[in-house]
Coordinates of C-alpha atoms in Angstrom, one line a residue:
Chain A
M1 CA 25.4 -31.2 18.2
A2 CA 21.7 -30.5 18.9
T3 CA 22.3 -30.1 22.6
S4 CA 25.2 -27.7 22.2
T5 CA 23.5 -25.5 19.7
D6 CA 20.0 -25.0 21.1
T7 CA 21.0 -21.8 23.0
V8 CA 22.0 -18.4 21.5
T9 CA 25.5 -18.7 23.0
G10 CA 25.8 -22.2 21.6
R11 CA 24.9 -20.9 18.2
I12 CA 27.6 -18.2 18.4
D13 CA 30.2 -20.7 19.6
G14 CA 29.1 -23.0 16.7
A15 CA 29.6 -20.2 14.2
R16 CA 33.0 -19.5 15.7
T17 CA 34.2 -23.0 15.3
E18 CA 32.7 -23.4 11.9
L19 CA 33.9 -20.2 10.3
T20 CA 37.5 -19.2 9.6
V21 CA 38.5 -15.5 10.1
T22 CA 38.9 -15.1 6.4
Q23 CA 35.3 -16.4 5.7
L24 CA 34.0 -14.1 8.4
L25 CA 35.8 -11.0 7.0
A26 CA 34.7 -11.9 3.5
G27 CA 31.1 -12.1 4.6
L28 CA 31.2 -8.8 6.5
L29 CA 32.9 -7.2 3.5
L30 CA 30.2 -8.5 1.1
V31 CA 27.4 -7.1 3.3
G32 CA 29.2 -3.8 3.9
V33 CA 30.0 -3.3 0.2
L34 CA 26.5 -4.2 -0.9
G35 CA 24.8 -2.1 1.8
G36 CA 27.2 0.8 1.3
A37 CA 26.7 0.8 -2.4
L38 CA 22.9 0.7 -2.1
L39 CA 22.6 3.4 0.5
F40 CA 25.7 5.7 0.4
A41 CA 27.1 5.5 -3.1
Q42 CA 28.0 9.1 -3.9
E43 CA 29.3 8.5 -7.4
P44 CA 26.9 10.8 -9.2
A45 CA 25.7 8.6 -12.0
L46 CA 25.1 5.6 -9.7
H47 CA 23.6 7.7 -7.0
D48 CA 21.1 9.3 -9.3
A49 CA 20.3 6.0 -11.0
M50 CA 19.3 4.5 -7.7
H51 CA 17.4 7.6 -6.6
N52 CA 14.0 6.1 -7.4
F53 CA 14.9 2.8 -5.5
R54 CA 15.8 4.7 -2.3
H55 CA 12.6 6.7 -2.4
A56 CA 10.5 3.6 -3.1
A57 CA 12.2 1.8 -0.2
G58 CA 11.5 4.8 2.1
I59 CA 15.2 5.5 2.7
T60 CA 15.3 9.3 2.9
C61 CA 19.0 9.9 3.6
H62 CA 20.6 11.0 0.3
Chain B
M1 CA 25.2 -25.5 10.1
F2 CA 26.0 -21.8 9.9
A3 CA 26.5 -22.1 6.2
R4 CA 23.2 -23.9 5.8
Y5 CA 21.3 -21.1 7.6
A6 CA 23.1 -18.4 5.6
A7 CA 22.3 -20.1 2.4
R8 CA 18.7 -20.5 3.4
G9 CA 18.5 -16.8 4.1
L10 CA 20.1 -16.0 0.8
K11 CA 17.5 -18.3 -1.0
A12 CA 14.7 -16.5 0.8
G13 CA 16.4 -13.2 -0.2
V14 CA 16.3 -14.2 -3.9
V15 CA 12.5 -14.6 -3.6
A16 CA 12.0 -11.4 -1.6
G17 CA 14.3 -9.5 -3.9
A18 CA 12.4 -10.7 -7.0
A19 CA 9.1 -9.6 -5.3
F20 CA 10.6 -6.2 -4.2
G21 CA 12.2 -5.6 -7.6
L22 CA 8.8 -6.1 -9.2
F23 CA 7.3 -3.7 -6.7
V24 CA 9.9 -1.1 -7.5
A25 CA 9.4 -1.6 -11.3
F26 CA 5.6 -1.4 -11.3
V27 CA 4.7 0.6 -8.3
G28 CA 7.6 2.5 -6.6
D29 CA 9.4 3.8 -9.7
P30 CA 6.3 5.2 -11.5
L31 CA 5.1 6.7 -8.2
V32 CA 8.4 8.5 -7.6
R33 CA 8.2 9.9 -11.1
L34 CA 4.6 11.0 -10.6
S35 CA 5.4 12.6 -7.2
E36 CA 8.4 14.5 -8.7
A37 CA 6.2 15.8 -11.5
V38 CA 3.5 16.9 -9.0
V39 CA 5.9 18.5 -6.5
A40 CA 8.2 19.8 -9.3
G41 CA 11.4 21.7 -9.1
H42 CA 13.5 18.8 -7.9
E43 CA 15.7 17.9 -10.9
H44 CA 18.1 15.0 -10.9
A45 CA 20.8 15.6 -13.4
G46 CA 21.5 12.0 -14.3
E47 CA 17.9 11.2 -15.1
A48 CA 17.3 13.5 -18.0
G49 CA 19.3 11.4 -20.4
G50 CA 18.6 7.9 -19.1
A51 CA 15.2 7.5 -17.5
V52 CA 15.0 3.9 -18.6
L53 CA 18.5 3.2 -17.3
A54 CA 17.7 4.8 -14.0
S55 CA 14.5 2.7 -13.7
A56 CA 16.4 -0.5 -14.5
T57 CA 19.1 0.4 -12.0
S58 CA 16.5 1.1 -9.3
V59 CA 14.8 -2.3 -10.0
A60 CA 18.1 -4.1 -9.8
A61 CA 18.9 -2.2 -6.6
G62 CA 15.5 -3.4 -5.2
G63 CA 16.5 -7.0 -6.0
L64 CA 19.9 -6.6 -4.3
W65 CA 18.2 -5.0 -1.3
G66 CA 16.1 -8.1 -0.9
L67 CA 19.1 -10.3 -1.3
L68 CA 21.0 -8.3 1.4
A69 CA 18.0 -8.4 3.7
G70 CA 17.8 -12.2 3.1
L71 CA 21.4 -12.8 4.0
C72 CA 21.2 -10.7 7.2
F73 CA 17.9 -12.5 8.0
G74 CA 19.5 -15.9 7.6
V75 CA 22.4 -15.0 9.9
A76 CA 20.1 -13.4 12.5
Y77 CA 17.9 -16.4 12.4
Y78 CA 20.8 -18.7 13.0
V79 CA 21.7 -16.8 16.1
A80 CA 18.2 -16.0 17.4
E81 CA 16.4 -19.2 16.6
P82 CA 16.8 -20.8 20.0
A83 CA 15.5 -17.7 21.7
L84 CA 12.4 -17.1 19.5
P85 CA 9.1 -18.5 20.7
G86 CA 6.9 -20.8 18.6
G87 CA 7.6 -23.1 15.6
A88 CA 9.6 -22.5 12.5
D89 CA 6.8 -20.5 10.9
A90 CA 6.2 -18.2 13.9
R91 CA 9.9 -17.7 14.3
S92 CA 10.4 -16.6 10.7
Y93 CA 7.5 -14.1 10.9
L94 CA 8.6 -12.7 14.3
L95 CA 12.1 -12.2 13.0
A96 CA 10.8 -10.6 9.9
A97 CA 8.6 -8.3 12.0
A98 CA 11.7 -7.4 14.0
G99 CA 13.5 -6.7 10.7
F100 CA 10.7 -4.4 9.6
V101 CA 10.7 -2.5 12.9
T102 CA 14.5 -2.1 12.8
V103 CA 15.1 -1.1 9.2
A104 CA 11.8 0.7 8.5
G105 CA 9.3 1.1 11.3
A106 CA 11.4 2.7 14.0
P107 CA 13.4 5.1 11.7
W108 CA 10.2 6.2 10.1
L109 CA 8.9 7.5 13.4
V110 CA 11.5 10.3 13.1
L111 CA 12.0 10.4 9.3
P112 CA 8.8 9.2 7.6
P113 CA 9.1 8.5 3.9
Q114 CA 8.8 11.8 2.0
P115 CA 7.3 12.1 -1.5
A116 CA 10.1 12.4 -4.0
G117 CA 10.8 16.1 -4.8
V118 CA 10.1 17.4 -1.3
E119 CA 13.3 19.1 0.1
P120 CA 14.2 17.7 3.5
A121 CA 14.1 20.1 6.4
L122 CA 17.1 18.5 8.2
G123 CA 20.6 18.3 7.0
T124 CA 22.1 15.0 5.7
E125 CA 24.3 14.5 8.8
V126 CA 21.3 15.0 11.2
R127 CA 19.2 12.6 9.2
L128 CA 21.9 9.9 9.1
F129 CA 22.4 10.3 12.8
W130 CA 18.7 9.9 13.6
Y131 CA 18.2 7.0 11.1
A132 CA 21.1 5.1 12.7
T133 CA 19.9 5.9 16.2
M134 CA 16.4 4.7 15.5
M135 CA 17.7 1.5 13.8
V136 CA 19.6 0.7 17.0
A137 CA 16.6 1.6 19.1
G138 CA 14.4 -0.6 16.9
A139 CA 16.7 -3.6 17.2
L140 CA 17.1 -3.0 21.0
V141 CA 13.4 -2.7 21.6
C142 CA 12.7 -6.0 19.7
G143 CA 15.3 -7.8 21.8
L144 CA 13.9 -6.3 25.0
S145 CA 10.4 -7.2 23.9
L146 CA 11.5 -10.8 23.3
A147 CA 13.2 -10.9 26.7
A148 CA 10.1 -9.6 28.5
Y149 CA 7.9 -12.1 26.7
S150 CA 10.2 -15.0 27.6
R151 CA 10.2 -14.0 31.3
L152 CA 6.5 -13.6 31.7
Q153 CA 5.0 -16.1 29.2
Y154 CA 4.8 -18.8 32.0
Q155 CA 2.3 -16.5 33.9
G156 CA 0.0 -16.6 30.9
R157 CA -0.1 -15.6 27.3
T158 CA -1.8 -12.2 28.2
A159 CA 0.9 -11.3 30.7
G160 CA 3.6 -12.3 28.2
L161 CA 2.1 -10.3 25.3
G162 CA 1.5 -7.3 27.6
A163 CA 5.1 -7.3 28.8
A164 CA 6.3 -7.6 25.1
V165 CA 4.4 -4.4 24.2
V166 CA 5.9 -2.2 27.0
P167 CA 9.5 -1.8 25.5
F168 CA 7.9 -0.1 22.4
V169 CA 7.6 3.1 24.4
L170 CA 11.3 3.6 23.9
P171 CA 11.3 4.4 20.2
L172 CA 8.1 6.4 20.6
G173 CA 9.7 8.5 23.3
L174 CA 12.8 9.0 21.2
A175 CA 10.7 10.1 18.3
A176 CA 9.0 12.6 20.5
V177 CA 12.3 14.3 21.4
A178 CA 13.7 14.1 17.8
P179 CA 13.5 17.2 15.6
A180 CA 10.6 17.4 13.2
A181 CA 11.1 16.2 9.7
A182 CA 10.0 18.1 6.6
T183 CA 6.3 18.7 6.3
A184 CA 5.1 17.8 2.8
P185 CA 3.2 20.6 1.0
D186 CA 0.5 18.2 0.0
P187 CA -0.8 16.1 2.9
T188 CA -2.9 13.8 0.6
L189 CA 0.1 13.0 -1.6
A190 CA 2.3 12.4 1.5
A191 CA -0.3 10.0 3.0
A192 CA -0.7 8.1 -0.3
Y193 CA 3.1 8.0 -0.7
R194 CA 3.7 6.7 2.8
G195 CA 1.1 4.1 2.4
V196 CA 2.6 2.7 -0.8
V197 CA 6.2 2.8 0.6
A198 CA 5.0 1.0 3.8
S199 CA 3.2 -1.6 1.8
G200 CA 6.4 -2.2 -0.2
Q201 CA 8.3 -2.9 3.0
V202 CA 5.6 -5.1 4.4
L203 CA 5.7 -7.0 1.0
L204 CA 9.5 -7.3 1.3
W205 CA 9.6 -8.7 4.8
G206 CA 6.4 -10.7 4.4
T207 CA 7.8 -12.5 1.3
L208 CA 11.1 -13.0 3.1
A209 CA 9.4 -14.7 6.1
A210 CA 7.1 -16.8 3.9
A211 CA 9.9 -18.0 1.7
H212 CA 12.2 -18.6 4.7
S213 CA 9.6 -20.6 6.7
W214 CA 8.8 -22.7 3.7
L215 CA 12.5 -23.5 3.2
A216 CA 12.9 -24.2 6.9
R217 CA 9.9 -26.6 7.0
R218 CA 11.1 -28.3 3.8
S219 CA 14.6 -28.8 5.3
S220 CA 13.2 -30.2 8.6
V221 CA 11.1 -32.7 6.6
A222 CA 14.1 -33.7 4.6
T223 CA 16.2 -34.2 7.8
R224 CA 13.4 -36.3 9.4
E225 CA 13.2 -38.5 6.3
T226 CA 17.0 -38.9 6.3
L227 CA 16.9 -39.9 10.0
D228 CA 13.9 -42.3 9.4
A229 CA 15.6 -44.1 6.5
P230 CA 17.5 -47.1 8.0
A231 CA 19.9 -47.2 5.0
S232 CA 21.4 -43.8 5.9
A233 CA 22.5 -44.9 9.4
D234 CA 26.3 -45.1 9.5

């Protein structure tokens, strides 16, 4: 295992064999939903409540 | 193996999220309120009724931000580990520095953190475009820098480090052609504000790297002990 995974391509291949498509999609969905909610949530109450966080983190797009 | 790396990133993200949540609670949130009071005229409808709720949500968002950064860090570390120079510690800190450059450093060249209350000069679409462009440029430049270092490190450390610096002209050049962001009415407030926000991001990525390298070292010690123990051979 060590020899096949000590290159970047080896790591990507390793992830490909280790993860099912469902797991991959679930992971991407989690990251997308969390990131989207923190940065782009336009629902007014949520957006305003996180206003101070965005300013404190230096994210100026709102 | 992938799951182990993702979980390690998530654990480091819990630590970094706690640190950044505390930063938002005790530094960021009060500073934003102060800045809005100083600049004035920038009302947020939802805040009048629930200042405490808004602060609590912002703190929670800070924690989740750390968690998200940690998960992405763990996955990026899994892929990039073989390519990064140095031991587990140096690799964690290098990747965290790349994370800082991608998420904060490079975009801030075009869109520096503005004191809360200052109206942005550029439209939302334009700012989103430049933020995304500079994030891509930041990630690209870190990769190029790593590639340049790997090529030239055998000709000496100075040559390697010198080559690693060269790609950073790309985001600087992009920032030079980008439209100018809003100028704050109060330069002293803007400078203090930027300093505090930058410190917060350094805290976030620094904590993430420290926690991650500690976890990585602990796991490699555990692996060695398992390998050394004759009873575990099967």
